[in-house]
Tab-separated table of C-alpha atoms and ligand atoms in Angstrom:
chain	number	residue	atom	x	y	z
A	1179	MET	CA	71.195	176.795	132.227
A	1180	GLY	CA	69.149	177.409	129.100
A	1181	GLU	CA	65.888	175.522	129.284
A	1182	SER	CA	65.213	174.327	125.790
A	1183	GLY	CA	61.786	175.127	124.384
A	1184	ARG	CA	62.708	173.182	121.281
A	1185	ARG	CA	59.941	172.658	118.749
A	1186	GLU	CA	60.833	170.859	115.559
A	1187	GLY	CA	59.761	172.350	112.273
A	1188	GLU	CA	59.269	175.764	113.866
A	1189	LEU	CA	61.404	178.866	113.889
A	1190	PRO	CA	63.088	179.880	117.140
A	1191	PRO	CA	62.594	183.548	118.111
A	1192	GLY	CA	64.326	186.063	115.832
A	1193	GLN	CA	65.034	183.533	113.028
A	1194	ARG	CA	63.836	183.552	109.401
A	1195	VAL	CA	63.746	180.756	106.827
A	1196	GLN	CA	66.652	180.610	104.397
A	1197	ARG	CA	66.253	179.066	100.948
A	1198	GLY	CA	69.269	177.284	99.522
A	1199	TRP	CA	72.214	176.471	101.736
A	1200	PRO	CA	74.680	179.292	102.355
A	1201	VAL	CA	78.297	178.648	103.316
A	1202	THR	CA	79.252	180.279	106.613
A	1203	HIS	CA	82.602	179.915	108.336
A	1204	TYR	CA	85.742	181.680	109.463
A	1205	GLY	CA	88.984	181.115	107.536
A	1206	PRO	CA	89.869	178.994	104.510
A	1207	VAL	CA	88.363	175.657	103.416
A	1208	PRO	CA	90.892	172.943	104.322
A	1209	ARG	CA	92.128	170.482	101.689
A	1210	PHE	CA	91.296	166.885	102.509
A	1211	LYS	CA	94.289	164.525	102.443
A	1212	SER	CA	92.992	161.005	102.969
A	1213	ASP	CA	96.368	159.546	103.980
A	1214	ARG	CA	96.894	162.138	106.743
A	1215	TRP	CA	93.332	162.379	108.024
A	1216	GLU	CA	92.388	160.801	111.322
A	1217	PHE	CA	89.584	161.167	113.841
A	1218	ARG	CA	90.876	161.165	117.420
A	1219	VAL	CA	89.009	160.569	120.660
A	1220	PHE	CA	91.107	161.740	123.594
A	1221	GLY	CA	90.988	163.536	126.950
A	1222	ALA	CA	89.195	161.902	129.886
A	1223	THR	CA	88.522	158.512	128.297
A	1224	ALA	CA	87.330	155.522	130.328
A	1225	ASP	CA	90.643	153.656	130.024
A	1226	GLY	CA	92.904	156.709	129.835
A	1227	GLY	CA	93.916	155.878	126.254
A	1228	LYS	CA	93.208	157.422	122.868
A	1229	THR	CA	91.209	156.081	119.951
A	1230	CYS	CA	92.171	156.930	116.391
A	1231	TRP	CA	90.268	156.123	113.229
A	1232	ASN	CA	91.661	156.744	109.764
A	1233	HIS	CA	89.275	157.786	107.014
A	1234	GLN	CA	88.584	154.257	105.867
A	1235	GLU	CA	87.866	153.117	109.413
A	1236	PHE	CA	85.660	156.096	110.171
A	1237	SER	CA	83.703	155.562	106.960
A	1238	ALA	CA	83.039	151.962	108.008
A	1239	LEU	CA	81.363	152.940	111.306
A	1240	PRO	CA	77.594	152.293	111.486
A	1241	TYR	CA	75.686	154.796	109.337
A	1242	THR	CA	72.511	156.502	110.437
A	1243	THR	CA	70.312	159.381	109.270
A	1244	VAL	CA	68.476	162.177	111.049
A	1245	VAL	CA	66.122	164.929	109.948
A	1246	ALA	CA	66.619	168.143	111.861
A	1247	ASP	CA	66.385	171.924	111.744
A	1248	PHE	CA	69.473	174.123	111.438
A	1249	HIS	CA	69.644	177.556	113.089
A	1250	CYS	CA	72.500	179.988	112.435
A	1251	VAL	CA	73.056	182.696	115.032
A	1252	THR	CA	73.104	185.264	112.192
A	1253	LYS	CA	69.322	184.653	112.116
A	1254	PHE	CA	68.694	182.277	109.259
A	1255	SER	CA	67.275	178.796	109.717
A	1256	MET	CA	66.773	175.822	107.438
A	1257	LEU	CA	64.050	173.400	108.411
A	1258	GLY	CA	63.962	169.643	107.845
A	1259	MET	CA	67.547	169.080	106.733
A	1260	GLU	CA	68.398	165.407	106.264
A	1261	TRP	CA	71.832	164.262	107.420
A	1262	GLY	CA	73.659	160.955	107.186
A	1263	GLY	CA	76.677	159.895	109.195
A	1264	VAL	CA	77.785	158.476	112.511
A	1265	ALA	CA	75.652	158.956	115.612
A	1266	THR	CA	77.462	160.560	118.534
A	1267	GLU	CA	76.279	157.646	120.642
A	1268	THR	CA	78.156	155.247	118.354
A	1269	VAL	CA	81.402	157.119	118.943
A	1270	LEU	CA	80.730	157.261	122.675
A	1271	LYS	CA	80.128	153.508	122.857
A	1272	LEU	CA	83.217	152.583	120.838
A	1273	ALA	CA	85.438	155.058	122.683
A	1274	PRO	CA	83.781	155.646	126.059
A	1275	PRO	CA	84.404	158.593	128.371
A	1276	ALA	CA	85.373	158.377	132.036
A	1277	ASP	CA	82.469	158.500	134.513
A	1278	ASP	CA	83.104	162.110	135.506
A	1279	VAL	CA	83.005	163.564	131.979
A	1280	THR	CA	80.526	166.459	131.718
A	1281	HIS	CA	81.517	168.194	128.455
A	1282	VAL	CA	82.962	167.459	125.044
A	1283	MET	CA	85.214	169.703	122.968
A	1284	VAL	CA	84.771	169.070	119.258
A	1285	TRP	CA	88.028	169.797	117.409
A	1286	ALA	CA	88.276	170.674	113.728
A	1287	GLU	CA	90.940	171.613	111.177
A	1288	TYR	CA	93.053	174.710	111.963
A	1289	GLY	CA	92.312	174.418	115.692
A	1290	PHE	CA	88.656	175.427	115.378
A	1291	SER	CA	86.698	174.050	118.318
A	1292	SER	CA	83.343	174.147	120.039
A	1293	ASN	CA	82.367	173.019	123.527
A	1294	LEU	CA	79.211	171.033	124.225
A	1295	ARG	CA	77.538	169.714	127.318
A	1296	LEU	CA	77.554	165.923	127.227
A	1297	ASP	CA	73.727	165.963	127.051
A	1298	ASP	CA	73.703	168.123	123.921
A	1299	PHE	CA	76.476	166.043	122.371
A	1300	LEU	CA	74.422	162.899	123.015
A	1301	ASP	CA	71.077	164.257	121.876
A	1302	PRO	CA	69.532	161.593	119.582
A	1303	GLN	CA	69.695	164.076	116.689
A	1304	SER	CA	73.366	164.978	117.145
A	1305	ILE	CA	75.445	163.418	114.397
A	1306	PHE	CA	78.894	163.401	112.817
A	1307	ALA	CA	77.507	164.081	109.375
A	1308	THR	CA	79.257	162.819	106.274
A	1309	HIS	CA	76.258	163.287	103.970
A	1310	ARG	CA	73.433	165.693	103.421
A	1311	GLY	CA	70.596	163.576	102.099
A	1312	ALA	CA	72.206	160.979	99.835
A	1313	GLU	CA	75.080	163.251	98.787
A	1314	PRO	CA	78.487	163.389	100.482
A	1315	LEU	CA	79.197	166.815	101.971
A	1316	THR	CA	80.993	169.242	99.729
A	1317	ALA	CA	84.327	170.706	100.841
A	1318	GLU	CA	82.731	174.047	101.803
A	1319	HIS	CA	80.133	172.342	103.965
A	1320	GLY	CA	82.642	170.271	105.916
A	1321	PHE	CA	83.765	167.224	103.937
A	1322	PRO	CA	84.608	164.607	105.097
A	1323	VAL	CA	82.943	165.039	108.519
A	1324	ARG	CA	81.090	167.825	110.264
A	1325	MET	CA	79.156	167.953	113.481
A	1326	ILE	CA	75.439	168.728	113.554
A	1327	VAL	CA	73.859	169.586	116.916
A	1328	PRO	CA	70.248	170.511	116.148
A	1329	THR	CA	69.439	171.559	119.734
A	1330	LEU	CA	71.929	174.450	119.485
A	1331	TYR	CA	72.930	177.264	117.132
A	1332	ALA	CA	74.890	175.970	114.172
A	1333	TRP	CA	78.297	177.348	115.224
A	1334	LYS	CA	78.196	174.517	117.800
A	1335	GLY	CA	78.600	172.180	114.804
A	1336	PRO	CA	82.164	172.426	113.530
A	1337	LYS	CA	82.871	171.571	109.907
A	1338	TRP	CA	86.007	169.504	109.068
A	1339	VAL	CA	85.936	167.694	112.412
A	1340	ARG	CA	89.095	165.837	113.403
A	1341	GLY	CA	88.217	164.588	116.841
A	1342	ILE	CA	86.665	165.041	120.226
A	1343	GLU	CA	88.089	165.653	123.670
A	1344	TYR	CA	86.226	164.396	126.734
A	1345	MET	CA	86.338	166.967	129.536
A	1346	THR	CA	85.584	166.818	133.259
A	1347	ALA	CA	84.887	170.575	133.358
A	1348	ASP	CA	83.645	173.094	130.826
A	1349	ARG	CA	86.046	175.096	128.651
A	1350	ARG	CA	85.155	177.563	125.904
A	1351	GLY	CA	85.653	176.759	122.246
A	1352	PHE	CA	86.627	179.116	119.423
A	1353	TRP	CA	83.461	181.242	119.103
A	1354	GLU	CA	82.545	180.855	122.760
A	1355	GLU	CA	85.780	182.711	123.585
A	1356	ARG	CA	85.026	185.371	120.981
A	1357	GLY	CA	81.660	186.754	121.953
A	1358	TYR	CA	79.190	183.967	121.342
A	1359	HIS	CA	77.161	182.441	124.156
A	1360	ASN	CA	78.694	179.464	125.935
A	1361	LEU	CA	75.509	177.391	125.650
A	1362	GLY	CA	73.814	178.590	122.449
A	1363	ASP	CA	70.205	177.456	122.853
A	1364	PRO	CA	68.261	179.076	119.977
A	1365	TRP	CA	64.910	178.720	121.791
A	1366	SER	CA	66.028	181.030	124.549
A	1367	GLU	CA	68.103	183.171	122.141
A	1368	GLN	CA	71.443	182.525	123.812
A	1369	ARG	CA	73.334	184.349	121.069
A	1370	TYR	CA	76.086	186.409	122.733
A	1371	SER	CA	78.283	185.961	125.764
A	1372	TYR	CA	77.061	189.238	127.301
A	1373	GLN	CA	73.672	187.533	127.670
A	1374	GLU	CA	75.115	184.770	129.844
A	1375	SER	CA	73.821	184.272	133.368
A	1376	PRO	CA	76.183	183.238	136.160
A	1377	GLY	CA	76.805	179.520	135.761
A	1378	ASP	CA	76.210	179.443	132.006
A	1379	GLY	CA	79.914	179.110	131.337
A	1380	PRO	CA	83.521	179.469	132.514
A	1381	GLU	CA	84.681	183.042	133.156
A	1382	LEU	CA	85.816	184.980	130.124
B	1142	MTE	N1	85.394	174.648	111.229
B	1142	MTE	C1	84.380	175.517	111.290
B	1142	MTE	N2	83.133	175.041	111.428
B	1142	MTE	C2	82.074	175.880	111.474
B	1142	MTE	C3	82.253	177.282	111.421
B	1142	MTE	C4	83.583	177.768	111.299
B	1142	MTE	O1	83.838	178.989	111.267
B	1142	MTE	N3	84.617	176.850	111.213
B	1142	MTE	N4	81.161	178.123	111.464
B	1142	MTE	C5	79.917	177.587	112.039
B	1142	MTE	C6	78.756	178.402	111.719
B	1142	MTE	S1	78.685	179.933	112.432
B	1142	MTE	C7	77.696	177.939	110.976
B	1142	MTE	S2	76.266	178.830	110.795
B	1142	MTE	C8	77.781	176.645	110.263
B	1142	MTE	C9	77.497	176.851	108.804
B	1142	MTE	O2	77.532	175.649	108.109
B	1142	MTE	P1	77.375	175.678	106.523
B	1142	MTE	O3	78.441	176.562	105.959
B	1142	MTE	O4	77.485	174.273	106.091
B	1142	MTE	O5	76.018	176.260	106.254
B	1142	MTE	O6	79.050	176.053	110.385
B	1142	MTE	C10	79.640	176.137	111.642
B	1142	MTE	N5	80.842	175.359	111.630
B	1143	MO	MO1	76.564	180.666	112.153
């Protein structure tokens, strides 16, 4: 397991500060269609059912803000980013997982996904961001909802999130199957899957 040596406002090893906010993702930017959009919570839920919020319902969930650093595995970091949106804990309370859930798969448009340990998902700084500062996210940066997980490299924060799946065992997401580290702690430079130790993730 990667022991986090997290220090806010500092650069993890091998990172440099980026000015501005670059756009980094694989594939096209999805078009938002408000009438077809929904956020689904499924998998190993406490009552075995699914929860679905449409865009209006999701936008009405309690709003919170966090200030956190952002570290891309391609070695740039942005410090002190301010995000607004829905705390992961809010989603977990409204749509609780079963007792034996250990991991969460975050699902986004086009089948993009990323797996998180429940602890990282529930970190007090983890957020389903709808805003950066006071401004709604732009399409390129993940409008209407993206995940921000400041304890991990930024690929662990899918843009254009459409739901989460509670899991009772770990499974690799999109980049975790394609050469990136299963855990992705920037403080111990868990960049690539070849750096994984036994037990860091499911077999490739
Ligand atoms: N859906 C989706 N989300 C994604 C990605 C992606 O390819 N698809 N790339 C990730 C990576 S590698 C990074 S560094 C951040 C970049 O976010 P930004 O473009 O808002 O800076 O988004 C992450 N979220
Ligand atoms: Mo990235």
